[in-house]
mmCIF file of C-alpha atoms in Angstrom:
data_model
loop_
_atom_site.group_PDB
_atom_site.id
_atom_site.type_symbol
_atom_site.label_atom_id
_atom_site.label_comp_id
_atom_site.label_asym_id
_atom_site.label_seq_id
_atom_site.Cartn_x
_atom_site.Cartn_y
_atom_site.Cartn_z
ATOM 1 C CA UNK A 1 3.076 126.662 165.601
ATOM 2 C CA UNK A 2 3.786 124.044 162.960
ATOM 3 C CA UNK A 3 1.632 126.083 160.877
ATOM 4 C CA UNK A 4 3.195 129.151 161.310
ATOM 5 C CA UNK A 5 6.457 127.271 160.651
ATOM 6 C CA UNK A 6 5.580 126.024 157.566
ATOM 7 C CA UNK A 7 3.667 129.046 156.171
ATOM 8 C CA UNK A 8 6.821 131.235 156.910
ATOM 9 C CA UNK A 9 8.585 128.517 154.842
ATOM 10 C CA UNK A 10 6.611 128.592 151.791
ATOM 11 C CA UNK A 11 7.008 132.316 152.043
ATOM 12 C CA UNK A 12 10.387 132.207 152.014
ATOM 13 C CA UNK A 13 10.446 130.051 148.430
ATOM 14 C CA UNK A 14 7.962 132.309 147.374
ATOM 15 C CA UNK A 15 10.523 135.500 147.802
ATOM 16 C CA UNK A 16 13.222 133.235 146.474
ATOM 17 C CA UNK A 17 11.176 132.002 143.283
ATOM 18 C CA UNK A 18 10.086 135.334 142.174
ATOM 19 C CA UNK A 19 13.586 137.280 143.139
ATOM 20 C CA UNK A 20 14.385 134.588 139.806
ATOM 21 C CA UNK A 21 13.834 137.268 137.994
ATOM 22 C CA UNK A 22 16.735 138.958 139.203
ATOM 23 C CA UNK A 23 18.840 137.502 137.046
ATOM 24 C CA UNK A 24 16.950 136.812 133.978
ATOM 25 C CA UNK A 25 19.496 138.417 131.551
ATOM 26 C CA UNK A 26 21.951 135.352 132.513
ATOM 27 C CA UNK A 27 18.743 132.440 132.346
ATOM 28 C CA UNK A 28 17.390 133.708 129.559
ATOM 29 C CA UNK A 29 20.701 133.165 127.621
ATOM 30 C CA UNK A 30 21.449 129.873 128.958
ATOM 31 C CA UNK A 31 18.112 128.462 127.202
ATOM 32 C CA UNK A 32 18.073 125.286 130.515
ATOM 33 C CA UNK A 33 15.717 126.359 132.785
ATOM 34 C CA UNK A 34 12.335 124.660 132.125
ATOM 35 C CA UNK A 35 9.152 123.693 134.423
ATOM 36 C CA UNK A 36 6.286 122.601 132.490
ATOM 37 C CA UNK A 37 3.417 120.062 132.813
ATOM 38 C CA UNK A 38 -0.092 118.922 131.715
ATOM 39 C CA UNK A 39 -3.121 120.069 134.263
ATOM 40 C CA UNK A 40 -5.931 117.701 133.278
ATOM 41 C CA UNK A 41 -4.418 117.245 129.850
ATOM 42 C CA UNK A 42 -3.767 121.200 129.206
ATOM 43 C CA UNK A 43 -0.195 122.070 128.743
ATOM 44 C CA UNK A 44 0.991 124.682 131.144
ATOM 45 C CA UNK A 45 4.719 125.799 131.005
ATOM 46 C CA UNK A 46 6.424 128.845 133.620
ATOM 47 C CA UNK A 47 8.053 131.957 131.833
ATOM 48 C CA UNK A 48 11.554 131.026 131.561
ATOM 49 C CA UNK A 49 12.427 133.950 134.033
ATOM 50 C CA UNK A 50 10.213 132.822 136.745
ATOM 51 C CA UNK A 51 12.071 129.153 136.835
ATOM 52 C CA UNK A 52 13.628 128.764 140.318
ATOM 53 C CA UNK A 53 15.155 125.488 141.770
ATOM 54 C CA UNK A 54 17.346 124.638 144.778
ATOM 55 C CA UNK A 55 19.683 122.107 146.113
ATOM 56 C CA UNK A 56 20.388 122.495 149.851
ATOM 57 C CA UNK A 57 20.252 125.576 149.048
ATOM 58 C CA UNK A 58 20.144 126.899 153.167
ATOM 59 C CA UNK A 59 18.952 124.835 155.800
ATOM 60 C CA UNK A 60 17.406 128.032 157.016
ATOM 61 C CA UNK A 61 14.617 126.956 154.545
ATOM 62 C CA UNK A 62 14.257 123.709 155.484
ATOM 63 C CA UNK A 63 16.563 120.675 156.479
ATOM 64 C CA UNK A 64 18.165 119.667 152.744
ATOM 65 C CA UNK A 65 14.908 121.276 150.722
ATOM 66 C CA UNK A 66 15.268 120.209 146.607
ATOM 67 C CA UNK A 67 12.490 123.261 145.717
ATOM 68 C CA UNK A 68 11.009 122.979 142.313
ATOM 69 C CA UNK A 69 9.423 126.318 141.368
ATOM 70 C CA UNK A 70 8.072 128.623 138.208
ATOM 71 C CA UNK A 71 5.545 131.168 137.182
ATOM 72 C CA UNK A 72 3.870 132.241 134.308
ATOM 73 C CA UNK A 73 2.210 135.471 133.672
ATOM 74 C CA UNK A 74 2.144 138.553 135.737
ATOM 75 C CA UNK A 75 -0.267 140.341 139.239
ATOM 76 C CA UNK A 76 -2.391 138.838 140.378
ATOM 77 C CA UNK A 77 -3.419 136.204 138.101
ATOM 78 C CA UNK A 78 -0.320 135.122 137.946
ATOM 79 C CA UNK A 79 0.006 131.262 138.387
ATOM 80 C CA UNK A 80 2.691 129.686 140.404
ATOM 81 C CA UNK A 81 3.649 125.876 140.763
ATOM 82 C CA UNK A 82 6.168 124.591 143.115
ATOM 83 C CA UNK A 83 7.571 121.666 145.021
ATOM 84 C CA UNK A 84 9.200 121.262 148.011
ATOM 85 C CA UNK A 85 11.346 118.234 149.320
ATOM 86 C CA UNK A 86 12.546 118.052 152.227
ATOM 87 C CA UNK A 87 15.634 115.888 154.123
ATOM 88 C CA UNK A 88 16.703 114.846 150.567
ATOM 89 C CA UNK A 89 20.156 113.163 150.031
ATOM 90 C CA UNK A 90 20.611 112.912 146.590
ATOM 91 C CA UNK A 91 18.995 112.148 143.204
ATOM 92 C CA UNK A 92 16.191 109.681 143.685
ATOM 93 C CA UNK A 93 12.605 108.892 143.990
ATOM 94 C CA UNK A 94 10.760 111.393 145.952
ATOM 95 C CA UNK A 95 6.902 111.411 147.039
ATOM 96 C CA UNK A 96 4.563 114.312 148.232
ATOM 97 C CA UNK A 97 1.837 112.246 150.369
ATOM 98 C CA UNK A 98 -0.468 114.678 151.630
ATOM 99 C CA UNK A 99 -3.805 112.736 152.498
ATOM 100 C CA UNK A 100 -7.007 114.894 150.761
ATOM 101 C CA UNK A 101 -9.100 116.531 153.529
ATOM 102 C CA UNK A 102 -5.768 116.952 155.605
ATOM 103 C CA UNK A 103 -2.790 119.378 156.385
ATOM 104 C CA UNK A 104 0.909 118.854 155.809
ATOM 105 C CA UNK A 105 3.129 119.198 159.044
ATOM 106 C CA UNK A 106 6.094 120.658 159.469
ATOM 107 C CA UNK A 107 8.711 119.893 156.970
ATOM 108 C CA UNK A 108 6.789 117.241 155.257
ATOM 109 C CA UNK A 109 7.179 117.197 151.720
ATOM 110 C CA UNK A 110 4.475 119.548 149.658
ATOM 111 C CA UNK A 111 3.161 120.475 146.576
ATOM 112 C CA UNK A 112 1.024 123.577 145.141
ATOM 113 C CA UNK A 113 -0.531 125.665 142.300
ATOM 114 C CA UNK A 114 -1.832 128.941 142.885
ATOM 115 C CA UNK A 115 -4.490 130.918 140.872
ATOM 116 C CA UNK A 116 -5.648 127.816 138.814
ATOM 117 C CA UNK A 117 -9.234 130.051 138.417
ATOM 118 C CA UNK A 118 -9.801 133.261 140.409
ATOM 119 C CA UNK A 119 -12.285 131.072 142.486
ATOM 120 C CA UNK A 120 -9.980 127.730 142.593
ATOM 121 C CA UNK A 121 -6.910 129.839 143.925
ATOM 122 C CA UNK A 122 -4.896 127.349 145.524
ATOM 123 C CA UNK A 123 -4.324 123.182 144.690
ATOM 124 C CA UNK A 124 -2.343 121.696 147.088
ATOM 125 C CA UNK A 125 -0.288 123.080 149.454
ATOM 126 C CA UNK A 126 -0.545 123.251 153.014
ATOM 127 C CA UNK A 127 -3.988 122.399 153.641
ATOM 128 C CA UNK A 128 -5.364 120.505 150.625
ATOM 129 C CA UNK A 129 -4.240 117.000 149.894
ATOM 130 C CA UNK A 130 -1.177 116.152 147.025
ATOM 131 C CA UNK A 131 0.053 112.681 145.852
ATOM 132 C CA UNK A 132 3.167 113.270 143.663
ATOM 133 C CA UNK A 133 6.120 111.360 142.577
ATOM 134 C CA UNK A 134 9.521 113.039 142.018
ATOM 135 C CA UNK A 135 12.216 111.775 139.880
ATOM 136 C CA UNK A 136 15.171 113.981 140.697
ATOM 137 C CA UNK A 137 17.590 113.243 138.254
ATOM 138 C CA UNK A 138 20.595 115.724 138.600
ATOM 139 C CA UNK A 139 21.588 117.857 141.663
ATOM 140 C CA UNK A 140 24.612 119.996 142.698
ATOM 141 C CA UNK A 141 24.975 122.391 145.258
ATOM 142 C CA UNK A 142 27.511 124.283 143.456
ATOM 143 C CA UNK A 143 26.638 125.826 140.717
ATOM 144 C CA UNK A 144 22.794 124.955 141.888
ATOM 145 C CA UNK A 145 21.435 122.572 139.831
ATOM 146 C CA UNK A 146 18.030 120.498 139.610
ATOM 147 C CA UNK A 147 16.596 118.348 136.765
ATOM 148 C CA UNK A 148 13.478 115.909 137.647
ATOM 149 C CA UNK A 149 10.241 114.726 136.133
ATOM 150 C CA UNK A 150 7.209 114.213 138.010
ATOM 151 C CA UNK A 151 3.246 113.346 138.207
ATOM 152 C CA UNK A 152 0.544 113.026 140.366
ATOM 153 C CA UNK A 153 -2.444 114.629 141.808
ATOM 154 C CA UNK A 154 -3.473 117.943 143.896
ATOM 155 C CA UNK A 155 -6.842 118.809 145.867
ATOM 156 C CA UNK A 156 -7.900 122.158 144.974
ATOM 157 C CA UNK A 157 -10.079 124.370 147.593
ATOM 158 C CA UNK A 158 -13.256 124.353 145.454
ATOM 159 C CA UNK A 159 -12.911 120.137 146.001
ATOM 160 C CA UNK A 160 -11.815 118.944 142.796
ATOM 161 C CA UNK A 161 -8.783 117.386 142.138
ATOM 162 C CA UNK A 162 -6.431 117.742 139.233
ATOM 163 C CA UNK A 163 -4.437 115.134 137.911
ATOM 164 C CA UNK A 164 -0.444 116.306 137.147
ATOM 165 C CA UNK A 165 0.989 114.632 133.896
ATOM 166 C CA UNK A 166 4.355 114.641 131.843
ATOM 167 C CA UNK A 167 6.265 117.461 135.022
ATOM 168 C CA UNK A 168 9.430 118.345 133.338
ATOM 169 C CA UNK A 169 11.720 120.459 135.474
ATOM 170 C CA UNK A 170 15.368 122.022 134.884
ATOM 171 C CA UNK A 171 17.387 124.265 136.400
ATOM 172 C CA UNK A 172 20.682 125.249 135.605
ATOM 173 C CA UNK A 173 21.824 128.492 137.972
#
């Protein structure tokens, strides 16, 4: 059930990350919203669109979630990178300790990348192991706001694990 629980979650930022694009128009103008980050030393930065972030946003995603998300590129090779933080009080130090070989439980703070290769789909998440560090340096519930850096590592299904350098993340609703 815990599982199910969190899967449903992850869902749920999934829907909210990509219905980002629903308001590109006013993002795109604004020139703050930012995720980017080096994956083994390669750069990798979202479309600004597809840059989502949250603040206790709706405990109906999780008890006070700080979500960290973007995209880049389109279908299904799309790549998506996001963090979520849960029972979160303010700005702070945050850390995503999932052990590798093991599964997050419910609510416990997470991590993933989808579509790193068409064979290495998923890093992180659920059920692959992430050890991240969070500096969230600027919230707000209203207007939503999120600014943190972070770095780390994430276990990927084909075994490797990718090292997470120089996270830069901004998000300015």
């Amino acid at each position: 059930m815990k599982i199910i629980k969190s899967i449903v979650s992850v869902c749920i930022l999934v829907i909210l990350t990509s219905c980002s694009s629903c308001s590109k128009d006013k993002k795109a103008t604004t020139g703050k919203n930012h995720l980017s980050f080096k994956i083994d030393g390669v750069y990798w930065e979202s479309d600004e669109s597809e840059v989502f972030g949250s603040y206790h946003f709706s405990d109906a995603l999780g008890p006070k979630l700080i979500n960290i998300a973007g995209a880049k590129g389109t279908g299904a090779a799309q790549q998506a990178f996001n963090i979520n933080l849960y029972n979160t009080d303010a700005e702070g130090s945050y850390t995503v300790n999932v052990p590798n070989g093991s599964t997050a439980s419910t609510y416990q703070n997470v991590a993933q990348f989808a579509n790193l290769t068409a064979s290495n789909y998923l890093c992180g998440g659920l059920l692959q192991g992430s050890q991240l560090t969070i500096s969230v340096s600027k919230v707000s519930k209203s207007p939503q706001i999120v600014e943190a850096t972070f770095s780390g590592t994430m276990q990927c299904v084909e075994g490797n694990i990718v090292s997470i350098t120089e996270g830069k993340f901004s998000y300015h609703e």
